[in-house]
């Protein structure tokens, strides 16, 4: 799968909802009900970060939830890419980009949202064919104003910014022409997950899904 093909698929997923939940799963038992709650609230695209021992099994469990599009976040190495694909991930997300990681995604046919934070990084990825990228860490790297500015000289690239984005500032990004969606963890807080408050998470998801309404 070429970078251009990966970006086409990534764009398709990013356009399904204005917010992609960035999920950290500590307890595997939470995976399926969490996915059902988020999908029910209108957020079908789910990024499960590879930050916990339960992450890969969580991807497997979520992949069986009807209506969900489950991906793996925090991809750092080719081994991460291979494991994520084997677990059923439909896309990947990385905080940055290396040649080895990009090559692995091409080899394993895994659509990638590669991370970039500077004009040079964005240009290097565009040179390889990635027209859809993750902007990370969004707030710390310049926020919505930076992305608005970068859109003038590099209009070919669209972004899914993540990092420091919440319900309070999500619209600042979503109104920009080069933003397809945003990523955020506020729709799946750990306290609600621990309490099994799936109805509460569905309510947060509905609120987030309405941001572009």
PDB file of C-alpha atoms in Angstrom:
ATOM      1  CA  UNK A   1       0.000   0.000   0.000  1.00  0.00           C
ATOM      2  CA  UNK A   2       1.579   3.249  -1.146  1.00  0.00           C
ATOM      3  CA  UNK A   3       1.633   6.387   1.029  1.00  0.00           C
ATOM      4  CA  UNK A   4      -0.876   7.997  -1.328  1.00  0.00           C
ATOM      5  CA  UNK A   5      -3.215   5.021  -0.970  1.00  0.00           C
ATOM      6  CA  UNK A   6      -2.772   5.111   2.792  1.00  0.00           C
ATOM      7  CA  UNK A   7      -3.713   8.777   2.882  1.00  0.00           C
ATOM      8  CA  UNK A   8      -6.844   8.187   0.797  1.00  0.00           C
ATOM      9  CA  UNK A   9      -7.996   5.547   3.253  1.00  0.00           C
ATOM     10  CA  UNK A  10      -7.023   7.692   6.251  1.00  0.00           C
ATOM     11  CA  UNK A  11      -9.028  10.592   4.829  1.00  0.00           C
ATOM     12  CA  UNK A  12     -12.027   8.311   4.408  1.00  0.00           C
ATOM     13  CA  UNK A  13     -11.861   7.327   8.069  1.00  0.00           C
ATOM     14  CA  UNK A  14     -11.191  10.855   9.298  1.00  0.00           C
ATOM     15  CA  UNK A  15     -14.314  12.129   7.570  1.00  0.00           C
ATOM     16  CA  UNK A  16     -16.586   9.681   9.418  1.00  0.00           C
ATOM     17  CA  UNK A  17     -16.764  11.890  12.540  1.00  0.00           C
ATOM     18  CA  UNK A  18     -15.264  15.144  13.796  1.00  0.00           C
ATOM     19  CA  UNK A  19     -13.543  13.453  16.734  1.00  0.00           C
ATOM     20  CA  UNK A  20     -11.408  10.314  16.944  1.00  0.00           C
ATOM     21  CA  UNK A  21     -11.290   9.036  20.540  1.00  0.00           C
ATOM     22  CA  UNK A  22      -7.725   8.458  21.727  1.00  0.00           C
ATOM     23  CA  UNK A  23      -8.131   5.454  23.998  1.00  0.00           C
ATOM     24  CA  UNK A  24      -5.956   3.984  26.740  1.00  0.00           C
ATOM     25  CA  UNK A  25      -7.258   0.561  27.834  1.00  0.00           C
ATOM     26  CA  UNK A  26      -6.010  -0.710  31.181  1.00  0.00           C
ATOM     27  CA  UNK A  27      -8.641  -3.425  31.658  1.00  0.00           C
ATOM     28  CA  UNK A  28      -9.455  -5.666  28.695  1.00  0.00           C
ATOM     29  CA  UNK A  29     -13.000  -6.109  30.019  1.00  0.00           C
ATOM     30  CA  UNK A  30     -13.636  -2.446  29.190  1.00  0.00           C
ATOM     31  CA  UNK A  31     -12.741  -2.745  25.502  1.00  0.00           C
ATOM     32  CA  UNK A  32     -15.938  -4.026  23.893  1.00  0.00           C
ATOM     33  CA  UNK A  33     -18.431  -2.026  25.982  1.00  0.00           C
ATOM     34  CA  UNK A  34     -16.336   1.117  25.478  1.00  0.00           C
ATOM     35  CA  UNK A  35     -16.338   0.626  21.718  1.00  0.00           C
ATOM     36  CA  UNK A  36     -20.098   0.043  21.708  1.00  0.00           C
ATOM     37  CA  UNK A  37     -20.657   3.190  23.785  1.00  0.00           C
ATOM     38  CA  UNK A  38     -18.545   5.375  21.500  1.00  0.00           C
ATOM     39  CA  UNK A  39     -20.050   4.000  18.295  1.00  0.00           C
ATOM     40  CA  UNK A  40     -23.554   4.478  19.727  1.00  0.00           C
ATOM     41  CA  UNK A  41     -22.675   8.107  20.400  1.00  0.00           C
ATOM     42  CA  UNK A  42     -21.624   8.715  16.814  1.00  0.00           C
ATOM     43  CA  UNK A  43     -17.851   8.229  17.031  1.00  0.00           C
ATOM     44  CA  UNK A  44     -17.067   5.093  15.003  1.00  0.00           C
ATOM     45  CA  UNK A  45     -13.322   5.642  14.459  1.00  0.00           C
ATOM     46  CA  UNK A  46     -11.376   4.501  17.515  1.00  0.00           C
ATOM     47  CA  UNK A  47      -7.647   4.868  18.169  1.00  0.00           C
ATOM     48  CA  UNK A  48      -6.376   2.410  20.774  1.00  0.00           C
ATOM     49  CA  UNK A  49      -2.943   3.518  21.923  1.00  0.00           C
ATOM     50  CA  UNK A  50      -0.279   0.851  22.362  1.00  0.00           C
ATOM     51  CA  UNK A  51       0.596   2.135  25.820  1.00  0.00           C
ATOM     52  CA  UNK A  52      -0.692  -0.708  27.998  1.00  0.00           C
ATOM     53  CA  UNK A  53      -0.301  -4.508  28.048  1.00  0.00           C
ATOM     54  CA  UNK A  54      -4.005  -4.851  27.205  1.00  0.00           C
ATOM     55  CA  UNK A  55      -3.874  -2.707  24.059  1.00  0.00           C
ATOM     56  CA  UNK A  56      -3.494  -5.374  21.362  1.00  0.00           C
ATOM     57  CA  UNK A  57      -6.155  -7.617  22.856  1.00  0.00           C
ATOM     58  CA  UNK A  58      -8.384  -4.557  23.211  1.00  0.00           C
ATOM     59  CA  UNK A  59      -8.019  -3.917  19.482  1.00  0.00           C
ATOM     60  CA  UNK A  60      -9.064  -7.519  18.812  1.00  0.00           C
ATOM     61  CA  UNK A  61     -12.124  -7.139  21.028  1.00  0.00           C
ATOM     62  CA  UNK A  62     -13.134  -3.784  19.569  1.00  0.00           C
ATOM     63  CA  UNK A  63     -12.685  -5.005  15.995  1.00  0.00           C
ATOM     64  CA  UNK A  64     -15.715  -7.245  16.550  1.00  0.00           C
ATOM     65  CA  UNK A  65     -17.991  -4.342  17.497  1.00  0.00           C
ATOM     66  CA  UNK A  66     -20.422  -3.540  14.693  1.00  0.00           C
ATOM     67  CA  UNK A  67     -19.941  -0.142  13.119  1.00  0.00           C
ATOM     68  CA  UNK A  68     -16.507   0.460  14.576  1.00  0.00           C
ATOM     69  CA  UNK A  69     -13.304   1.301  12.697  1.00  0.00           C
ATOM     70  CA  UNK A  70     -10.490   0.402  15.079  1.00  0.00           C
ATOM     71  CA  UNK A  71      -6.907   1.541  14.737  1.00  0.00           C
ATOM     72  CA  UNK A  72      -3.682   1.394  16.709  1.00  0.00           C
ATOM     73  CA  UNK A  73      -2.022   4.486  18.070  1.00  0.00           C
ATOM     74  CA  UNK A  74       1.486   5.151  19.384  1.00  0.00           C
ATOM     75  CA  UNK A  75       3.105   3.045  16.653  1.00  0.00           C
ATOM     76  CA  UNK A  76       6.853   3.423  17.145  1.00  0.00           C
ATOM     77  CA  UNK A  77       8.509   0.442  15.474  1.00  0.00           C
ATOM     78  CA  UNK A  78       7.990  -2.011  12.600  1.00  0.00           C
ATOM     79  CA  UNK A  79       7.151  -4.634  15.234  1.00  0.00           C
ATOM     80  CA  UNK A  80       4.315  -2.408  16.461  1.00  0.00           C
ATOM     81  CA  UNK A  81       2.951  -2.185  12.923  1.00  0.00           C
ATOM     82  CA  UNK A  82       3.057  -5.951  12.424  1.00  0.00           C
ATOM     83  CA  UNK A  83       1.405  -6.633  15.792  1.00  0.00           C
ATOM     84  CA  UNK A  84      -1.291  -4.004  15.234  1.00  0.00           C
ATOM     85  CA  UNK A  85      -2.179  -5.409  11.820  1.00  0.00           C
ATOM     86  CA  UNK A  86      -2.310  -8.944  13.223  1.00  0.00           C
ATOM     87  CA  UNK A  87      -4.642  -7.741  15.993  1.00  0.00           C
ATOM     88  CA  UNK A  88      -7.115  -6.405  13.437  1.00  0.00           C
ATOM     89  CA  UNK A  89      -6.213  -2.718  13.327  1.00  0.00           C
ATOM     90  CA  UNK A  90      -7.620  -1.014  10.241  1.00  0.00           C
ATOM     91  CA  UNK A  91      -5.285   1.965  10.491  1.00  0.00           C
ATOM     92  CA  UNK A  92      -2.314   3.198  12.482  1.00  0.00           C
ATOM     93  CA  UNK A  93      -1.283   6.455  14.108  1.00  0.00           C
ATOM     94  CA  UNK A  94       2.238   7.479  15.075  1.00  0.00           C
ATOM     95  CA  UNK A  95       3.527  10.436  17.106  1.00  0.00           C
ATOM     96  CA  UNK A  96       6.266  11.006  14.533  1.00  0.00           C
ATOM     97  CA  UNK A  97       7.642   9.237  11.487  1.00  0.00           C
ATOM     98  CA  UNK A  98      10.769   7.254  10.656  1.00  0.00           C
ATOM     99  CA  UNK A  99      11.731   5.559   7.409  1.00  0.00           C
ATOM    100  CA  UNK A 100      11.519   2.114   9.011  1.00  0.00           C
ATOM    101  CA  UNK A 101       8.031   2.781  10.371  1.00  0.00           C
ATOM    102  CA  UNK A 102       6.760   4.131   7.065  1.00  0.00           C
ATOM    103  CA  UNK A 103       8.244   1.195   5.182  1.00  0.00           C
ATOM    104  CA  UNK A 104       6.572  -1.247   7.580  1.00  0.00           C
ATOM    105  CA  UNK A 105       3.158   0.327   7.018  1.00  0.00           C
ATOM    106  CA  UNK A 106       3.644   0.024   3.271  1.00  0.00           C
ATOM    107  CA  UNK A 107       4.725  -3.615   3.638  1.00  0.00           C
ATOM    108  CA  UNK A 108       1.804  -4.582   5.883  1.00  0.00           C
ATOM    109  CA  UNK A 109      -0.832  -2.527   4.028  1.00  0.00           C
ATOM    110  CA  UNK A 110      -1.699  -0.491   7.113  1.00  0.00           C
ATOM    111  CA  UNK A 111      -3.011   3.029   6.416  1.00  0.00           C
ATOM    112  CA  UNK A 112      -1.004   5.401   8.582  1.00  0.00           C
ATOM    113  CA  UNK A 113      -1.564   8.840  10.028  1.00  0.00           C
ATOM    114  CA  UNK A 114       2.093   9.778  10.460  1.00  0.00           C
ATOM    115  CA  UNK A 115       2.895  12.417  13.031  1.00  0.00           C
ATOM    116  CA  UNK A 116       4.484  15.752  12.175  1.00  0.00           C
ATOM    117  CA  UNK A 117       5.004  18.970  14.119  1.00  0.00           C
ATOM    118  CA  UNK A 118       7.101  21.236  11.869  1.00  0.00           C
ATOM    119  CA  UNK A 119       6.952  22.498   8.313  1.00  0.00           C
ATOM    120  CA  UNK A 120       9.989  20.401   7.398  1.00  0.00           C
ATOM    121  CA  UNK A 121       8.436  17.226   8.813  1.00  0.00           C
ATOM    122  CA  UNK A 122       5.163  17.940   7.007  1.00  0.00           C
ATOM    123  CA  UNK A 123       7.030  18.557   3.754  1.00  0.00           C
ATOM    124  CA  UNK A 124       9.127  15.392   4.113  1.00  0.00           C
ATOM    125  CA  UNK A 125       5.993  13.285   4.568  1.00  0.00           C
ATOM    126  CA  UNK A 126       4.261  15.051   1.664  1.00  0.00           C
ATOM    127  CA  UNK A 127       7.302  14.278  -0.491  1.00  0.00           C
ATOM    128  CA  UNK A 128       6.737  10.590   0.211  1.00  0.00           C
ATOM    129  CA  UNK A 129       3.040  10.890  -0.680  1.00  0.00           C
ATOM    130  CA  UNK A 130       1.330  11.403   2.688  1.00  0.00           C
ATOM    131  CA  UNK A 131      -1.323  14.051   2.152  1.00  0.00           C
ATOM    132  CA  UNK A 132      -3.110  13.255   5.429  1.00  0.00           C
ATOM    133  CA  UNK A 133      -1.065  13.582   8.592  1.00  0.00           C
ATOM    134  CA  UNK A 134      -1.356  13.751  12.342  1.00  0.00           C
ATOM    135  CA  UNK A 135      -0.305  17.066  13.888  1.00  0.00           C
ATOM    136  CA  UNK A 136       1.169  16.299  17.302  1.00  0.00           C
ATOM    137  CA  UNK A 137       1.406  17.549  19.990  1.00  0.00           C
ATOM    138  CA  UNK A 138      -1.141  20.005  18.678  1.00  0.00           C
ATOM    139  CA  UNK A 139      -1.523  22.568  21.441  1.00  0.00           C
ATOM    140  CA  UNK A 140       2.142  22.498  22.417  1.00  0.00           C
ATOM    141  CA  UNK A 141       3.306  22.743  18.786  1.00  0.00           C
ATOM    142  CA  UNK A 142       1.363  25.883  17.963  1.00  0.00           C
ATOM    143  CA  UNK A 143      -2.286  24.899  18.018  1.00  0.00           C
ATOM    144  CA  UNK A 144      -4.985  25.943  15.595  1.00  0.00           C
ATOM    145  CA  UNK A 145      -3.239  29.192  14.679  1.00  0.00           C
ATOM    146  CA  UNK A 146      -0.162  27.266  13.511  1.00  0.00           C
ATOM    147  CA  UNK A 147      -2.258  24.921  11.380  1.00  0.00           C
ATOM    148  CA  UNK A 148      -4.115  27.853   9.849  1.00  0.00           C
ATOM    149  CA  UNK A 149      -0.771  29.426   8.938  1.00  0.00           C
ATOM    150  CA  UNK A 150       0.741  26.220   7.530  1.00  0.00           C
ATOM    151  CA  UNK A 151      -2.309  25.751   5.330  1.00  0.00           C
ATOM    152  CA  UNK A 152      -1.333  28.707   3.175  1.00  0.00           C
ATOM    153  CA  UNK A 153       2.050  27.431   1.901  1.00  0.00           C
ATOM    154  CA  UNK A 154       1.175  23.704   2.157  1.00  0.00           C
ATOM    155  CA  UNK A 155      -2.506  23.404   1.211  1.00  0.00           C
ATOM    156  CA  UNK A 156      -2.003  19.864  -0.121  1.00  0.00           C
ATOM    157  CA  UNK A 157      -1.887  18.399   3.393  1.00  0.00           C
ATOM    158  CA  UNK A 158      -4.877  17.797   5.666  1.00  0.00           C
ATOM    159  CA  UNK A 159      -4.529  17.003   9.339  1.00  0.00           C
ATOM    160  CA  UNK A 160      -5.914  15.195  12.339  1.00  0.00           C
ATOM    161  CA  UNK A 161      -4.428  17.175  15.236  1.00  0.00           C
ATOM    162  CA  UNK A 162      -4.139  15.544  18.653  1.00  0.00           C
ATOM    163  CA  UNK A 163      -2.575  16.544  21.936  1.00  0.00           C
ATOM    164  CA  UNK A 164      -4.203  18.933  24.361  1.00  0.00           C
ATOM    165  CA  UNK A 165      -7.493  19.067  22.460  1.00  0.00           C
ATOM    166  CA  UNK A 166     -10.739  19.082  24.410  1.00  0.00           C
ATOM    167  CA  UNK A 167     -14.372  19.979  23.965  1.00  0.00           C
ATOM    168  CA  UNK A 168     -13.407  23.558  24.823  1.00  0.00           C
ATOM    169  CA  UNK A 169     -10.990  24.107  21.936  1.00  0.00           C
ATOM    170  CA  UNK A 170     -11.928  21.429  19.366  1.00  0.00           C
ATOM    171  CA  UNK A 171     -14.005  23.831  17.268  1.00  0.00           C
ATOM    172  CA  UNK A 172     -10.980  26.127  16.875  1.00  0.00           C
ATOM    173  CA  UNK A 173      -9.428  23.349  14.806  1.00  0.00           C
ATOM    174  CA  UNK A 174     -12.514  21.964  13.100  1.00  0.00           C
ATOM    175  CA  UNK A 175     -13.389  25.280  11.438  1.00  0.00           C
ATOM    176  CA  UNK A 176     -10.095  25.224   9.508  1.00  0.00           C
ATOM    177  CA  UNK A 177     -10.171  24.039   5.901  1.00  0.00           C
ATOM    178  CA  UNK A 178      -7.145  21.747   6.327  1.00  0.00           C
ATOM    179  CA  UNK A 179      -8.548  19.869   9.330  1.00  0.00           C
ATOM    180  CA  UNK A 180     -10.432  16.614   8.714  1.00  0.00           C
ATOM    181  CA  UNK A 181     -11.031  15.750  12.370  1.00  0.00           C
ATOM    182  CA  UNK A 182      -9.372  16.000  15.767  1.00  0.00           C
ATOM    183  CA  UNK A 183      -8.227  13.350  18.204  1.00  0.00           C
ATOM    184  CA  UNK A 184      -8.936  13.527  21.913  1.00  0.00           C
ATOM    185  CA  UNK A 185      -9.194  11.453  25.050  1.00  0.00           C
ATOM    186  CA  UNK A 186     -11.858  13.527  26.787  1.00  0.00           C
ATOM    187  CA  UNK A 187     -14.645  11.346  25.361  1.00  0.00           C
ATOM    188  CA  UNK A 188     -13.384   8.235  27.159  1.00  0.00           C
ATOM    189  CA  UNK A 189     -12.182   9.346  30.609  1.00  0.00           C
ATOM    190  CA  UNK A 190     -10.621   6.665  32.745  1.00  0.00           C
ATOM    191  CA  UNK A 191     -12.903   7.346  35.715  1.00  0.00           C
ATOM    192  CA  UNK A 192     -16.027   6.624  33.639  1.00  0.00           C
ATOM    193  CA  UNK A 193     -14.413   3.532  32.171  1.00  0.00           C
ATOM    194  CA  UNK A 194     -13.472   2.267  35.628  1.00  0.00           C
ATOM    195  CA  UNK A 195     -17.019   2.898  36.857  1.00  0.00           C
ATOM    196  CA  UNK A 196     -18.566   1.182  33.843  1.00  0.00           C
ATOM    197  CA  UNK A 197     -20.463   4.370  33.033  1.00  0.00           C
ATOM    198  CA  UNK A 198     -20.999   3.513  29.379  1.00  0.00           C
ATOM    199  CA  UNK A 199     -24.101   5.691  29.135  1.00  0.00           C
ATOM    200  CA  UNK A 200     -22.011   8.629  30.324  1.00  0.00           C
ATOM    201  CA  UNK A 201     -19.404   7.913  27.648  1.00  0.00           C
ATOM    202  CA  UNK A 202     -22.096   7.680  24.984  1.00  0.00           C
ATOM    203  CA  UNK A 203     -23.329  11.103  26.088  1.00  0.00           C
ATOM    204  CA  UNK A 204     -19.809  12.547  25.768  1.00  0.00           C
ATOM    205  CA  UNK A 205     -19.500  10.958  22.336  1.00  0.00           C
ATOM    206  CA  UNK A 206     -22.801  12.481  21.171  1.00  0.00           C
ATOM    207  CA  UNK A 207     -21.625  15.899  22.329  1.00  0.00           C
ATOM    208  CA  UNK A 208     -18.366  15.473  20.416  1.00  0.00           C
ATOM    209  CA  UNK A 209     -20.089  14.119  17.309  1.00  0.00           C
ATOM    210  CA  UNK A 210     -22.207  17.269  17.175  1.00  0.00           C
ATOM    211  CA  UNK A 211     -19.197  19.582  17.014  1.00  0.00           C
ATOM    212  CA  UNK A 212     -19.381  19.771  13.249  1.00  0.00           C
ATOM    213  CA  UNK A 213     -23.158  19.827  13.160  1.00  0.00           C
TER     214      UNK A 213
END
